[in-house]
Amino acid sequence: ASAAAAAAAAASARSGGAAGGVGPASSRAAPAAVAPVTLYLVSSARRVLLKALMRALALTNFAPGAGHTPAAGLEDGALAAGLNLIFAHPRLFGSGVFSLAANLLSDVMNHEPTCYPKLDAHGVPKAFLDAWECDDPGPLPSADALCCLPNTLGALCLSPQGLERVQNSTALKALITAFTTRSYSRALQGETSSVIGGNLDELLRHVPSLQPAGVNLALDILRRLVELGGSVPAVVARVSSVPGP
């Protein structure tokens, strides 16, 4: 709205100048500065509503005894559109909404693994993986968001096509940033680190083809921690020389 108002004001100024007979000197005036586009966080009330809706959707569709009824919104693409919007803007919706959306995606895949082609046709798996593959991965540093990453990757791997997409992804490398960046230190307090480790162990046990990537992930984290600790080059060289799987 502010951009539209600025454009209207500029048009009015131009027309007013022409009517007043302003000479060529006015054309040499410095152009007005364009206001930067501001992205606002989703309001707290709407985030609470989104969380309640996703929890209700999970309870009504995936509770014990729900049977094999397709998830609501899966056939018409409404569910995929909502998940894509959240995964594409994790910083705007916040870590709580993002992690619930990831858990909902996991529930959908665990409930009906054959639905992966429908999700893939709408770009949902790609949107989730892209959120973790950017330079500043995932939502704001959050324990919930980090814990949901291995679980959701494991759910996507229930489909052969999903397994192939996860294998070609670098989403797991987001954990390197999490374990070696000061901004994540508060999110990793308490039992968060052990929960992430347990979830990662479950992922590698159930998806053996990801074990080489998991071993390389652990080695990369160790190398980075050694470098951050200011160790002597010989120690860094010994850690770096550890062969991969």
PDB file of N, CA and C in Angstrom, residues 191-235:
ATOM      1  N   GLU A 191      18.559 -31.235  26.404  1.00  0.00           N
ATOM      2  CA  GLU A 191      18.650 -32.543  25.753  1.00  0.00           C
ATOM      3  C   GLU A 191      18.475 -32.464  24.243  1.00  0.00           C
ATOM      4  N   THR A 192      18.485 -31.260  23.689  1.00  0.00           N
ATOM      5  CA  THR A 192      18.243 -31.123  22.252  1.00  0.00           C
ATOM      6  C   THR A 192      19.271 -31.887  21.430  1.00  0.00           C
ATOM      7  N   SER A 193      20.542 -31.774  21.806  1.00  0.00           N
ATOM      8  CA  SER A 193      21.593 -32.441  21.040  1.00  0.00           C
ATOM      9  C   SER A 193      21.400 -33.953  21.029  1.00  0.00           C
ATOM     10  N   SER A 194      21.054 -34.519  22.184  1.00  0.00           N
ATOM     11  CA  SER A 194      20.856 -35.970  22.248  1.00  0.00           C
ATOM     12  C   SER A 194      19.621 -36.398  21.462  1.00  0.00           C
ATOM     13  N   VAL A 195      18.580 -35.560  21.445  1.00  0.00           N
ATOM     14  CA  VAL A 195      17.383 -35.885  20.662  1.00  0.00           C
ATOM     15  C   VAL A 195      17.709 -35.868  19.172  1.00  0.00           C
ATOM     16  N   ILE A 196      18.463 -34.858  18.735  1.00  0.00           N
ATOM     17  CA  ILE A 196      18.864 -34.802  17.328  1.00  0.00           C
ATOM     18  C   ILE A 196      19.710 -36.020  16.981  1.00  0.00           C
ATOM     19  N   GLY A 197      20.641 -36.367  17.881  1.00  0.00           N
ATOM     20  CA  GLY A 197      21.476 -37.541  17.634  1.00  0.00           C
ATOM     21  C   GLY A 197      20.664 -38.817  17.558  1.00  0.00           C
ATOM     22  N   GLY A 198      19.672 -38.961  18.451  1.00  0.00           N
ATOM     23  CA  GLY A 198      18.816 -40.144  18.399  1.00  0.00           C
ATOM     24  C   GLY A 198      17.997 -40.220  17.124  1.00  0.00           C
ATOM     25  N   ASN A 199      17.453 -39.079  16.706  1.00  0.00           N
ATOM     26  CA  ASN A 199      16.684 -39.051  15.454  1.00  0.00           C
ATOM     27  C   ASN A 199      17.573 -39.354  14.251  1.00  0.00           C
ATOM     28  N   LEU A 200      18.795 -38.842  14.292  1.00  0.00           N
ATOM     29  CA  LEU A 200      19.727 -39.107  13.197  1.00  0.00           C
ATOM     30  C   LEU A 200      20.116 -40.581  13.170  1.00  0.00           C
ATOM     31  N   ASP A 201      20.280 -41.180  14.344  1.00  0.00           N
ATOM     32  CA  ASP A 201      20.593 -42.606  14.423  1.00  0.00           C
ATOM     33  C   ASP A 201      19.452 -43.441  13.843  1.00  0.00           C
ATOM     34  N   GLU A 202      18.208 -43.054  14.162  1.00  0.00           N
ATOM     35  CA  GLU A 202      17.057 -43.760  13.602  1.00  0.00           C
ATOM     36  C   GLU A 202      17.035 -43.647  12.083  1.00  0.00           C
ATOM     37  N   LEU A 203      17.321 -42.456  11.581  1.00  0.00           N
ATOM     38  CA  LEU A 203      17.332 -42.255  10.130  1.00  0.00           C
ATOM     39  C   LEU A 203      18.353 -43.159   9.459  1.00  0.00           C
ATOM     40  N   LEU A 204      19.564 -43.218  10.005  1.00  0.00           N
ATOM     41  CA  LEU A 204      20.627 -44.003   9.372  1.00  0.00           C
ATOM     42  C   LEU A 204      20.401 -45.503   9.532  1.00  0.00           C
ATOM     43  N   ARG A 205      19.722 -45.906  10.584  1.00  0.00           N
ATOM     44  CA  ARG A 205      19.430 -47.334  10.753  1.00  0.00           C
ATOM     45  C   ARG A 205      18.354 -47.794   9.778  1.00  0.00           C
ATOM     46  N   HIS A 206      17.353 -46.952   9.555  1.00  0.00           N
ATOM     47  CA  HIS A 206      16.261 -47.335   8.678  1.00  0.00           C
ATOM     48  C   HIS A 206      16.559 -47.071   7.208  1.00  0.00           C
ATOM     49  N   VAL A 207      17.516 -46.199   6.935  1.00  0.00           N
ATOM     50  CA  VAL A 207      17.890 -45.896   5.546  1.00  0.00           C
ATOM     51  C   VAL A 207      19.392 -46.123   5.417  1.00  0.00           C
ATOM     52  N   PRO A 208      19.834 -47.372   5.255  1.00  0.00           N
ATOM     53  CA  PRO A 208      21.276 -47.659   5.230  1.00  0.00           C
ATOM     54  C   PRO A 208      22.032 -46.920   4.127  1.00  0.00           C
ATOM     55  N   SER A 209      21.362 -46.597   3.034  1.00  0.00           N
ATOM     56  CA  SER A 209      22.058 -45.916   1.945  1.00  0.00           C
ATOM     57  C   SER A 209      22.495 -44.507   2.320  1.00  0.00           C
ATOM     58  N   LEU A 210      21.960 -43.973   3.425  1.00  0.00           N
ATOM     59  CA  LEU A 210      22.367 -42.640   3.884  1.00  0.00           C
ATOM     60  C   LEU A 210      23.496 -42.696   4.912  1.00  0.00           C
ATOM     61  N   GLN A 211      23.930 -43.904   5.274  1.00  0.00           N
ATOM     62  CA  GLN A 211      24.975 -44.010   6.289  1.00  0.00           C
ATOM     63  C   GLN A 211      26.289 -43.346   5.879  1.00  0.00           C
ATOM     64  N   PRO A 212      26.759 -43.492   4.634  1.00  0.00           N
ATOM     65  CA  PRO A 212      27.984 -42.756   4.256  1.00  0.00           C
ATOM     66  C   PRO A 212      27.849 -41.251   4.443  1.00  0.00           C
ATOM     67  N   ALA A 213      26.685 -40.703   4.074  1.00  0.00           N
ATOM     68  CA  ALA A 213      26.472 -39.265   4.262  1.00  0.00           C
ATOM     69  C   ALA A 213      26.455 -38.912   5.745  1.00  0.00           C
ATOM     70  N   GLY A 214      25.906 -39.798   6.587  1.00  0.00           N
ATOM     71  CA  GLY A 214      25.879 -39.549   8.014  1.00  0.00           C
ATOM     72  C   GLY A 214      27.266 -39.558   8.630  1.00  0.00           C
ATOM     73  N   VAL A 215      28.116 -40.495   8.201  1.00  0.00           N
ATOM     74  CA  VAL A 215      29.492 -40.548   8.705  1.00  0.00           C
ATOM     75  C   VAL A 215      30.262 -39.304   8.271  1.00  0.00           C
ATOM     76  N   ASN A 216      30.091 -38.917   7.014  1.00  0.00           N
ATOM     77  CA  ASN A 216      30.761 -37.701   6.538  1.00  0.00           C
ATOM     78  C   ASN A 216      30.276 -36.463   7.288  1.00  0.00           C
ATOM     79  N   LEU A 217      28.993 -36.450   7.636  1.00  0.00           N
ATOM     80  CA  LEU A 217      28.448 -35.338   8.410  1.00  0.00           C
ATOM     81  C   LEU A 217      29.142 -35.237   9.763  1.00  0.00           C
ATOM     82  N   ALA A 218      29.283 -36.365  10.449  1.00  0.00           N
ATOM     83  CA  ALA A 218      29.947 -36.351  11.753  1.00  0.00           C
ATOM     84  C   ALA A 218      31.396 -35.891  11.638  1.00  0.00           C
ATOM     85  N   LEU A 219      32.094 -36.365  10.615  1.00  0.00           N
ATOM     86  CA  LEU A 219      33.490 -35.960  10.428  1.00  0.00           C
ATOM     87  C   LEU A 219      33.598 -34.472  10.113  1.00  0.00           C
ATOM     88  N   ASP A 220      32.681 -33.967   9.305  1.00  0.00           N
ATOM     89  CA  ASP A 220      32.715 -32.535   8.972  1.00  0.00           C
ATOM     90  C   ASP A 220      32.479 -31.674  10.209  1.00  0.00           C
ATOM     91  N   ILE A 221      31.572 -32.127  11.080  1.00  0.00           N
ATOM     92  CA  ILE A 221      31.320 -31.386  12.315  1.00  0.00           C
ATOM     93  C   ILE A 221      32.563 -31.393  13.203  1.00  0.00           C
ATOM     94  N   LEU A 222      33.217 -32.550  13.316  1.00  0.00           N
ATOM     95  CA  LEU A 222      34.431 -32.643  14.134  1.00  0.00           C
ATOM     96  C   LEU A 222      35.537 -31.757  13.572  1.00  0.00           C
ATOM     97  N   ARG A 223      35.707 -31.783  12.252  1.00  0.00           N
ATOM     98  CA  ARG A 223      36.748 -30.944  11.644  1.00  0.00           C
ATOM     99  C   ARG A 223      36.490 -29.464  11.926  1.00  0.00           C
ATOM    100  N   ARG A 224      35.235 -29.071  11.791  1.00  0.00           N
ATOM    101  CA  ARG A 224      34.894 -27.668  12.005  1.00  0.00           C
ATOM    102  C   ARG A 224      35.104 -27.266  13.468  1.00  0.00           C
ATOM    103  N   LEU A 225      34.750 -28.154  14.392  1.00  0.00           N
ATOM    104  CA  LEU A 225      34.945 -27.851  15.814  1.00  0.00           C
ATOM    105  C   LEU A 225      36.429 -27.747  16.158  1.00  0.00           C
ATOM    106  N   VAL A 226      37.245 -28.613  15.559  1.00  0.00           N
ATOM    107  CA  VAL A 226      38.690 -28.539  15.792  1.00  0.00           C
ATOM    108  C   VAL A 226      39.242 -27.218  15.278  1.00  0.00           C
ATOM    109  N   GLU A 227      38.776 -26.805  14.107  1.00  0.00           N
ATOM    110  CA  GLU A 227      39.235 -25.533  13.555  1.00  0.00           C
ATOM    111  C   GLU A 227      38.795 -24.362  14.429  1.00  0.00           C
ATOM    112  N   LEU A 228      37.548 -24.401  14.906  1.00  0.00           N
ATOM    113  CA  LEU A 228      37.064 -23.317  15.755  1.00  0.00           C
ATOM    114  C   LEU A 228      37.797 -23.274  17.091  1.00  0.00           C
ATOM    115  N   GLY A 229      38.243 -24.446  17.565  1.00  0.00           N
ATOM    116  CA  GLY A 229      38.956 -24.493  18.828  1.00  0.00           C
ATOM    117  C   GLY A 229      40.374 -23.981  18.745  1.00  0.00           C
ATOM    118  N   GLY A 230      40.827 -23.636  17.535  1.00  0.00           N
ATOM    119  CA  GLY A 230      42.174 -23.096  17.381  1.00  0.00           C
ATOM    120  C   GLY A 230      43.252 -24.125  17.596  1.00  0.00           C
ATOM    121  N   SER A 231      42.966 -25.370  17.253  1.00  0.00           N
ATOM    122  CA  SER A 231      43.952 -26.420  17.451  1.00  0.00           C
ATOM    123  C   SER A 231      45.113 -26.252  16.474  1.00  0.00           C
ATOM    124  N   VAL A 232      46.186 -26.909  16.781  1.00  0.00           N
ATOM    125  CA  VAL A 232      47.358 -26.828  15.918  1.00  0.00           C
ATOM    126  C   VAL A 232      47.050 -27.481  14.579  1.00  0.00           C
ATOM    127  N   PRO A 233      47.696 -27.048  13.499  1.00  0.00           N
ATOM    128  CA  PRO A 233      47.398 -27.605  12.175  1.00  0.00           C
ATOM    129  C   PRO A 233      47.551 -29.111  12.100  1.00  0.00           C
ATOM    130  N   ALA A 234      48.471 -29.686  12.895  1.00  0.00           N
ATOM    131  CA  ALA A 234      48.672 -31.137  12.821  1.00  0.00           C
ATOM    132  C   ALA A 234      47.432 -31.898  13.251  1.00  0.00           C
ATOM    133  N   VAL A 235      46.742 -31.377  14.281  1.00  0.00           N
ATOM    134  CA  VAL A 235      45.518 -32.045  14.743  1.00  0.00           C
ATOM    135  C   VAL A 235      44.440 -31.959  13.682  1.00  0.00           C
TER     136      VAL A 235
END
